[in-house]
Coordinates of C-alpha atoms (C1' of nucleotides) in Angstrom, one line a residue:
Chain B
X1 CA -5.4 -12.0 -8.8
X2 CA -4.3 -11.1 -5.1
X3 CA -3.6 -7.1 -4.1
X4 CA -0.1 -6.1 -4.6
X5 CA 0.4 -8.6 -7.1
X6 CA 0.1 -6.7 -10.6
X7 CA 3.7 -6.2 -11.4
X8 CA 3.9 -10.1 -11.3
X9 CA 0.7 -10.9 -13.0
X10 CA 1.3 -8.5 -15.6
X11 CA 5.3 -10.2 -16.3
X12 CA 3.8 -14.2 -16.0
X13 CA 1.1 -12.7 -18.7
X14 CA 4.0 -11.0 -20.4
X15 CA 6.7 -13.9 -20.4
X16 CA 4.0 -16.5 -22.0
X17 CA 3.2 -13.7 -24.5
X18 CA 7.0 -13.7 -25.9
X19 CA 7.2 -18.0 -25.6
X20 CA 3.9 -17.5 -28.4
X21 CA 5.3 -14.8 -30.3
X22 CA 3.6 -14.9 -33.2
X23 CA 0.3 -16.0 -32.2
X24 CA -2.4 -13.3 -30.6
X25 CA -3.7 -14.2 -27.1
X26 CA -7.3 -13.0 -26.2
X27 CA -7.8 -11.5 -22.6
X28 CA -9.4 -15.2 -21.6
X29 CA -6.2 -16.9 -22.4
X30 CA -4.4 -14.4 -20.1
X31 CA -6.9 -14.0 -17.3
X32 CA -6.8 -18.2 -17.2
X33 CA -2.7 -17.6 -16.7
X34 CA -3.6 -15.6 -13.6
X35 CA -6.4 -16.8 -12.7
X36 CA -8.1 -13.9 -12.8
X37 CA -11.3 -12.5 -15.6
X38 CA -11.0 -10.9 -19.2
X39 CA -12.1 -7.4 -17.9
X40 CA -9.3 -7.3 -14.9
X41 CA -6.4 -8.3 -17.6
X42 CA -7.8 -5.3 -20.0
X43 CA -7.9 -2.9 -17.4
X44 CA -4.7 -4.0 -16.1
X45 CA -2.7 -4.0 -19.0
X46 CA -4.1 -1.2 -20.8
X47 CA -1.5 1.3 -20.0
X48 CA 1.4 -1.4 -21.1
X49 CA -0.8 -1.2 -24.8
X50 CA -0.7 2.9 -24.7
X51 CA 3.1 2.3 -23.5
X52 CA 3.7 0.5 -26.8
X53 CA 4.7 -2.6 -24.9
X54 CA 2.0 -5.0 -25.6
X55 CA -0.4 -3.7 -28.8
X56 CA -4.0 -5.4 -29.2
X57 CA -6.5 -6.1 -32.1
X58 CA -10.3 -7.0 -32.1
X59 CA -12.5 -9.0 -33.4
X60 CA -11.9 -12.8 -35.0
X61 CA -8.4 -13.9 -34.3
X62 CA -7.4 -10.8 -31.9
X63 CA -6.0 -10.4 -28.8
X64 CA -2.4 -9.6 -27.6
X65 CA 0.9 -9.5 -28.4
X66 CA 4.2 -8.2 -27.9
X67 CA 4.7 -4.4 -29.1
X68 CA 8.4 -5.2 -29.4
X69 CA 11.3 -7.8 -28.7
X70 CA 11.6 -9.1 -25.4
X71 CA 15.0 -7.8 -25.2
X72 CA 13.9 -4.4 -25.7
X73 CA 11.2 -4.2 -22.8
X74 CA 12.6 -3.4 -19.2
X75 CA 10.5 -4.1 -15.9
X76 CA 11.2 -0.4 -15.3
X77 CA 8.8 0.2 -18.4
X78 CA 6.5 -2.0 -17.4
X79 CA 6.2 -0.8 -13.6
X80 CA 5.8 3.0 -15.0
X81 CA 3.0 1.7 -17.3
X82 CA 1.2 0.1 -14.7
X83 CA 1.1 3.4 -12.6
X84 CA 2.6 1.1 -10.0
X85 CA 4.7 3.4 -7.2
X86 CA 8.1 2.3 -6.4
X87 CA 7.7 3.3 -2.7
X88 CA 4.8 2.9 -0.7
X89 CA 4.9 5.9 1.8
X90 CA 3.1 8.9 1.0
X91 CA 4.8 12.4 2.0
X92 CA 1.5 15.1 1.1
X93 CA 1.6 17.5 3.5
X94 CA -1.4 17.1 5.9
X95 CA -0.2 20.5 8.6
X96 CA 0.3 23.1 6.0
X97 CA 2.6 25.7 7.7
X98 CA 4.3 23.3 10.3
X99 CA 7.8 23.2 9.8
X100 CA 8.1 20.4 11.9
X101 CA 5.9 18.5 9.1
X102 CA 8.2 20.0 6.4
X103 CA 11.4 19.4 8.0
X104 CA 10.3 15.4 7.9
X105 CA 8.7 15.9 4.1
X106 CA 12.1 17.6 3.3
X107 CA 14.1 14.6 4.3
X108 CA 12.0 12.1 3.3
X109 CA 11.6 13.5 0.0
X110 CA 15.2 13.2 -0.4
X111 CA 15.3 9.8 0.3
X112 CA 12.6 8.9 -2.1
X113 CA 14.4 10.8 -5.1
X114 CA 17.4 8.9 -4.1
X115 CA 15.8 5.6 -3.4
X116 CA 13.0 5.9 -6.7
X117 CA 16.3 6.5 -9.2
X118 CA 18.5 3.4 -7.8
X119 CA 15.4 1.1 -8.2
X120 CA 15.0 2.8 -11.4
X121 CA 18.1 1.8 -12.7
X122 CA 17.9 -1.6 -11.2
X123 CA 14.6 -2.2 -13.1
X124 CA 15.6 -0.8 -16.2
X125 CA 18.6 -3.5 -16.2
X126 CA 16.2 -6.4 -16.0
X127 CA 14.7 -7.1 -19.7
X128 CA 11.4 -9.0 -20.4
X129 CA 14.2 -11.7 -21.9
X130 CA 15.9 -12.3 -18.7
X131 CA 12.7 -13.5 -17.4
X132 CA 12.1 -15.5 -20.7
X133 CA 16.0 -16.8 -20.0
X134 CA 15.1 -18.0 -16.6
X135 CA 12.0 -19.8 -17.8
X136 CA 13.5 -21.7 -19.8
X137 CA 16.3 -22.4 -17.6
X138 CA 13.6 -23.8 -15.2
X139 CA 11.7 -26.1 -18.2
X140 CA 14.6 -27.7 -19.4
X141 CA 15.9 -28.5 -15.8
X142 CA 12.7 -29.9 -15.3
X143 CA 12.8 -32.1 -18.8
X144 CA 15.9 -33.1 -17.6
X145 CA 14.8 -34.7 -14.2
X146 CA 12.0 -36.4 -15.8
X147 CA 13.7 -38.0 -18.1
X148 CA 16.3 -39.2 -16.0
X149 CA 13.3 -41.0 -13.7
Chain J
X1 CA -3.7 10.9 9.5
X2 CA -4.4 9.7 5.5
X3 CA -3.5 6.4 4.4
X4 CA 0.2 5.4 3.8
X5 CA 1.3 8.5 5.8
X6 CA 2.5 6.3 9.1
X7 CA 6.0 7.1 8.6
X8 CA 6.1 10.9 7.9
X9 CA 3.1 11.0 11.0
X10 CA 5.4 9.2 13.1
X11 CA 8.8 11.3 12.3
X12 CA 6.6 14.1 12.7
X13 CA 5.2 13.1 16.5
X14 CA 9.0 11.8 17.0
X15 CA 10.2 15.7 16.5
X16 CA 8.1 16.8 18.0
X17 CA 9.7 14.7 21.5
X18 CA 12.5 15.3 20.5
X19 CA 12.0 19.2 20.9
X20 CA 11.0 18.7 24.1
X21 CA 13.4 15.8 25.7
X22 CA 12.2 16.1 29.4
X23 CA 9.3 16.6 28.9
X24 CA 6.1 13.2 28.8
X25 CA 3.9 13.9 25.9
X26 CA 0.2 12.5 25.9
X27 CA -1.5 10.6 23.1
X28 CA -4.0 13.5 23.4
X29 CA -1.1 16.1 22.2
X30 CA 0.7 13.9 20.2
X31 CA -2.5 13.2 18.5
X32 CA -3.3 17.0 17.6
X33 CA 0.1 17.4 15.7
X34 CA -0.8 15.0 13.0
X35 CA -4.4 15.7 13.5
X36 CA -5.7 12.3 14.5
X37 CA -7.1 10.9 17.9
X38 CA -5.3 9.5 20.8
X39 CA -6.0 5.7 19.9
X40 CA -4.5 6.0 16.6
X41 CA -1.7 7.0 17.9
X42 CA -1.0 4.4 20.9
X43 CA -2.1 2.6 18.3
X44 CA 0.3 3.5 15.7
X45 CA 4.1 3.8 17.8
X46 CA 3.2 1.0 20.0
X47 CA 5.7 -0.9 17.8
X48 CA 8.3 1.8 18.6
X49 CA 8.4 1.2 22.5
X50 CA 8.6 -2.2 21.9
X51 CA 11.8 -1.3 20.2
X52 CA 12.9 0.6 22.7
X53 CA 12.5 4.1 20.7
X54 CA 10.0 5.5 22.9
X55 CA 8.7 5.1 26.3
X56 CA 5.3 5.6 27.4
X57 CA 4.2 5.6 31.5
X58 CA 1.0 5.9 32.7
X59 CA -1.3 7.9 35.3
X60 CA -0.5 11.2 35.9
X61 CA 1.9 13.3 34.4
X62 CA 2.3 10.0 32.4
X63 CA 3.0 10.2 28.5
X64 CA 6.0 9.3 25.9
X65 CA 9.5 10.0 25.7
X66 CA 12.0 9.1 23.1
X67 CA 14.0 5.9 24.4
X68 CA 17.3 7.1 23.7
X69 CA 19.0 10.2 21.9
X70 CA 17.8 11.2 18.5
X71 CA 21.5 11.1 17.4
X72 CA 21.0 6.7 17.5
X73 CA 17.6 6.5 15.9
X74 CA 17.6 6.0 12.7
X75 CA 14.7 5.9 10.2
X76 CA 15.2 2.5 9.2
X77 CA 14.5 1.4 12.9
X78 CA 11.4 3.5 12.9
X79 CA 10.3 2.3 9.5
X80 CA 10.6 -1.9 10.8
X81 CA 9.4 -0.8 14.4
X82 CA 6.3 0.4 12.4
X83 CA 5.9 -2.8 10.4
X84 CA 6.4 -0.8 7.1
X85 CA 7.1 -2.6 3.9
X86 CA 9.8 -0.7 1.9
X87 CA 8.4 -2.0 -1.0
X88 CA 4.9 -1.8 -2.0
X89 CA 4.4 -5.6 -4.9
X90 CA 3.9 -8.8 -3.5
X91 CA 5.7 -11.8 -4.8
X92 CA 3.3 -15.1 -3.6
X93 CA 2.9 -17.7 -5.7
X94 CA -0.6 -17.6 -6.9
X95 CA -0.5 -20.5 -9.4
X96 CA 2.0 -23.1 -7.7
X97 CA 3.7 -25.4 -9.7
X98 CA 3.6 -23.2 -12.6
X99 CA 7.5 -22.5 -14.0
X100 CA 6.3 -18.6 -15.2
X101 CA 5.4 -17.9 -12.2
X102 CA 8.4 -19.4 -10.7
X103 CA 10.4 -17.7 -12.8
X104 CA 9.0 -13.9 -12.5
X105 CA 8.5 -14.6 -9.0
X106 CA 12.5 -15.7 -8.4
X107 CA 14.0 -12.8 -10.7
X108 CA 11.6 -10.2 -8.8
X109 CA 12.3 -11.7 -5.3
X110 CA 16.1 -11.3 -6.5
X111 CA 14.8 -7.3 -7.3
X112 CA 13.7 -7.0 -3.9
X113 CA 16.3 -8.3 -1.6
X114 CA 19.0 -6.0 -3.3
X115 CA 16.7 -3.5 -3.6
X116 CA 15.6 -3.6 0.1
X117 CA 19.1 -3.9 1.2
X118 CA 19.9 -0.8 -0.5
X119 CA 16.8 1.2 0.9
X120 CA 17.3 0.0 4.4
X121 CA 21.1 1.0 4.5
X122 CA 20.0 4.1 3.1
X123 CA 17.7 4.7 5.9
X124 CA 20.0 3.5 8.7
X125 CA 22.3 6.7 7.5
X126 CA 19.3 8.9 8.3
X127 CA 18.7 9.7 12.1
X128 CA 16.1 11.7 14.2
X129 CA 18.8 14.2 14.5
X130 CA 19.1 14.5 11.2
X131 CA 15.8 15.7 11.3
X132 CA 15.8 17.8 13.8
X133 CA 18.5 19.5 12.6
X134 CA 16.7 20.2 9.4
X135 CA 13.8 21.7 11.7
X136 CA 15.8 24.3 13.3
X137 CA 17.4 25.1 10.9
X138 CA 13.9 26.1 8.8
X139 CA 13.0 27.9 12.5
X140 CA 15.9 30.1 12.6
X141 CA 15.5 30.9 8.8
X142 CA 11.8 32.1 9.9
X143 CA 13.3 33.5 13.3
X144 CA 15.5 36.0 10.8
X145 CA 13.3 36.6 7.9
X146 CA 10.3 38.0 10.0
X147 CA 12.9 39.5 12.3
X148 CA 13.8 41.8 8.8
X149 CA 10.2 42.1 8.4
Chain Y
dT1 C1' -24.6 -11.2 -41.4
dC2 C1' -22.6 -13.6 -37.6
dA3 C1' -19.3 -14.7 -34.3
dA4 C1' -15.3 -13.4 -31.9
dT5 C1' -12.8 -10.0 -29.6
dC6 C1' -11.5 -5.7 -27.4
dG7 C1' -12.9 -1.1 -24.8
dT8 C1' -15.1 0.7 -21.2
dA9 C1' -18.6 2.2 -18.0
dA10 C1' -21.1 1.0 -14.0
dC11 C1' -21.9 -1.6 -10.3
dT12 C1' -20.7 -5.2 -6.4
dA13 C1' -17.7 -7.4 -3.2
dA14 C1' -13.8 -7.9 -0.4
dG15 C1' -10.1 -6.3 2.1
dT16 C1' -7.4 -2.7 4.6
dA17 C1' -6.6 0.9 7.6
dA18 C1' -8.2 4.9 10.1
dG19 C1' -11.5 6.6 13.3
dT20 C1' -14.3 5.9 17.5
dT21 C1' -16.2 4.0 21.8
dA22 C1' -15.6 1.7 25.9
dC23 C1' -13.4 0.1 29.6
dA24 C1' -9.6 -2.1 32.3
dT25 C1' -5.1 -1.1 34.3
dG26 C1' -1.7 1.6 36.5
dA27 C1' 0.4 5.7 38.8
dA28 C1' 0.5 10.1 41.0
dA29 C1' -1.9 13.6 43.9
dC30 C1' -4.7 14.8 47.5
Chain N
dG1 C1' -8.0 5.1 49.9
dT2 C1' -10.2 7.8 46.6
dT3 C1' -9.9 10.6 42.7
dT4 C1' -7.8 11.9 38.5
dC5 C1' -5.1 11.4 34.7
dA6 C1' -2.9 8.6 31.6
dT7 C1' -1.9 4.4 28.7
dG8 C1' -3.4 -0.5 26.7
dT9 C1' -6.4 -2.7 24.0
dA10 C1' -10.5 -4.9 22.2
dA11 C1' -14.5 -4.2 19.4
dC12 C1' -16.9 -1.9 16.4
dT13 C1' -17.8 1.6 12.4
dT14 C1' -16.5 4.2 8.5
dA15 C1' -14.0 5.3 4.4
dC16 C1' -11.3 4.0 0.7
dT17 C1' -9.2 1.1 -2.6
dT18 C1' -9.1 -2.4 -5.8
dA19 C1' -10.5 -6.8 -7.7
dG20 C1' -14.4 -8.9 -9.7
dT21 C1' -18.6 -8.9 -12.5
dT22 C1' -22.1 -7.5 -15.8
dA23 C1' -23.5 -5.3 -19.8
dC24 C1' -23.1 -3.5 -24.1
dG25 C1' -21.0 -0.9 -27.9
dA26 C1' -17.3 -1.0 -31.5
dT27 C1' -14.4 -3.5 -34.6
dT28 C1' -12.8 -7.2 -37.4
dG29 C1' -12.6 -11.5 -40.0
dA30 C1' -15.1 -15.6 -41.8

DNA sequence: TCAATCGTAACTAAGTAAGTTACATGAAAC
DNA sequence: GTTTCATGTAACTTACTTAGTTACGATTGA
């Protein structure tokens, strides 16, 4: 799994975990899907478990599923339970007592409310389903093609 | 200068010329403002005098000078001229030929061009005046209270 | 009881960005 | 023209972050 890339490893895990609904995938299934080890795909998806979003069991026949139906599980959730940030700039204040430093904090903390509640929204529009929507779209397009050659 | 802090360190220095139009600043003072060293900072807005934001000229009584007024720089120029990313996941295909993937990967890439079209026109509405404004307006605030003091 | 599975701590490896040193280049002052 | 002050930039070091790995305890079903 590359840096940067856990919001979209954590949906291609997610989207073949609703496609096998009722059957429990073990951390080496889902560390194969993104080519990546068991322990990474714990740790990463840990929080999405205490989130509610994904729940786990141990031992024989264990492993992961779906903590709820696709439709009811918004990449805004997912992003928050991933403790990924929505912007990338930080805006700690490193000159205590400048103004000149809080005059830029001051604007650009206005600009990350702003910003951090319209990608919110946008995220919270797009469902887990979509995603499983668009799959499919792809797959049968693709059955299509091959069996017309 | 901490990590992910380029923007705010670089509104900051920009101020900071801003306050003092005629006059060159060095790397060396530039440097002390967000507490880091002269190469870092060369280092750091060269981007912005290839856009044309700043100028720099060397020898003596050489230093930097904003390009143009702060009234037509806006952050968003800053924020490219500093080869910032406005968002922080990465969407590369990691597993090629795999429709998941495609699929996560098309729906987020459709997240992130609205979403980055958003931010950026967000950040074209912000200028260096903007800021600067918001500066002395804290330093006249100051100016008064310790005046009643 | 055994095998499968997660939970998690501890360590290693790799990548990124800031910090530092060194020196070449250019411009003004004398 | 030589000296001084400044940027430009390459090369290296250091610090930090995060993925990868190993190890092992806890839990569950056969």
């Amino acid at each position: 799994m590359k840096r940067n890339s856990r919001l979209s490893s954590t949906l291609h895990i997610l989207v073949h975990m609703a496609e096998k609904p009722e059957q429990a995938l073990t951390s080496e299934q889902l560390a194969t899907f993104i080519h990546t080890n068991p322990v990474v795909v714990r740790r990463t998806i840990a929080g999405l478990r205490d989130a509610g979003i994904v729940t786990s069991s141990r031992g024989h026949g264990g492993g992961w599923l779906l903590g709820r139906a696709p439709e009811k599980i918004s990449l805004a959730e997912i992003s928050v339970a991933l403790g990924e940030t929505l912007l990338p700039f930080s805006t700690e204040p490193e000159s205590p007592g400048c103004l000149v430093e809080q005059a830029v904090i001051a604007v650009l903390d206005d600009f990350r409310i702003a910003a951090e509640r319209l990608l919110a929204e946008k995220l919270r529009s797009i469902t887990l389903a979509d995603l499983t929507a668009d799959f499919r779209r792809r797959f049968d397009l693709i059955g299509v093609s091959s069996h017309a050659v």
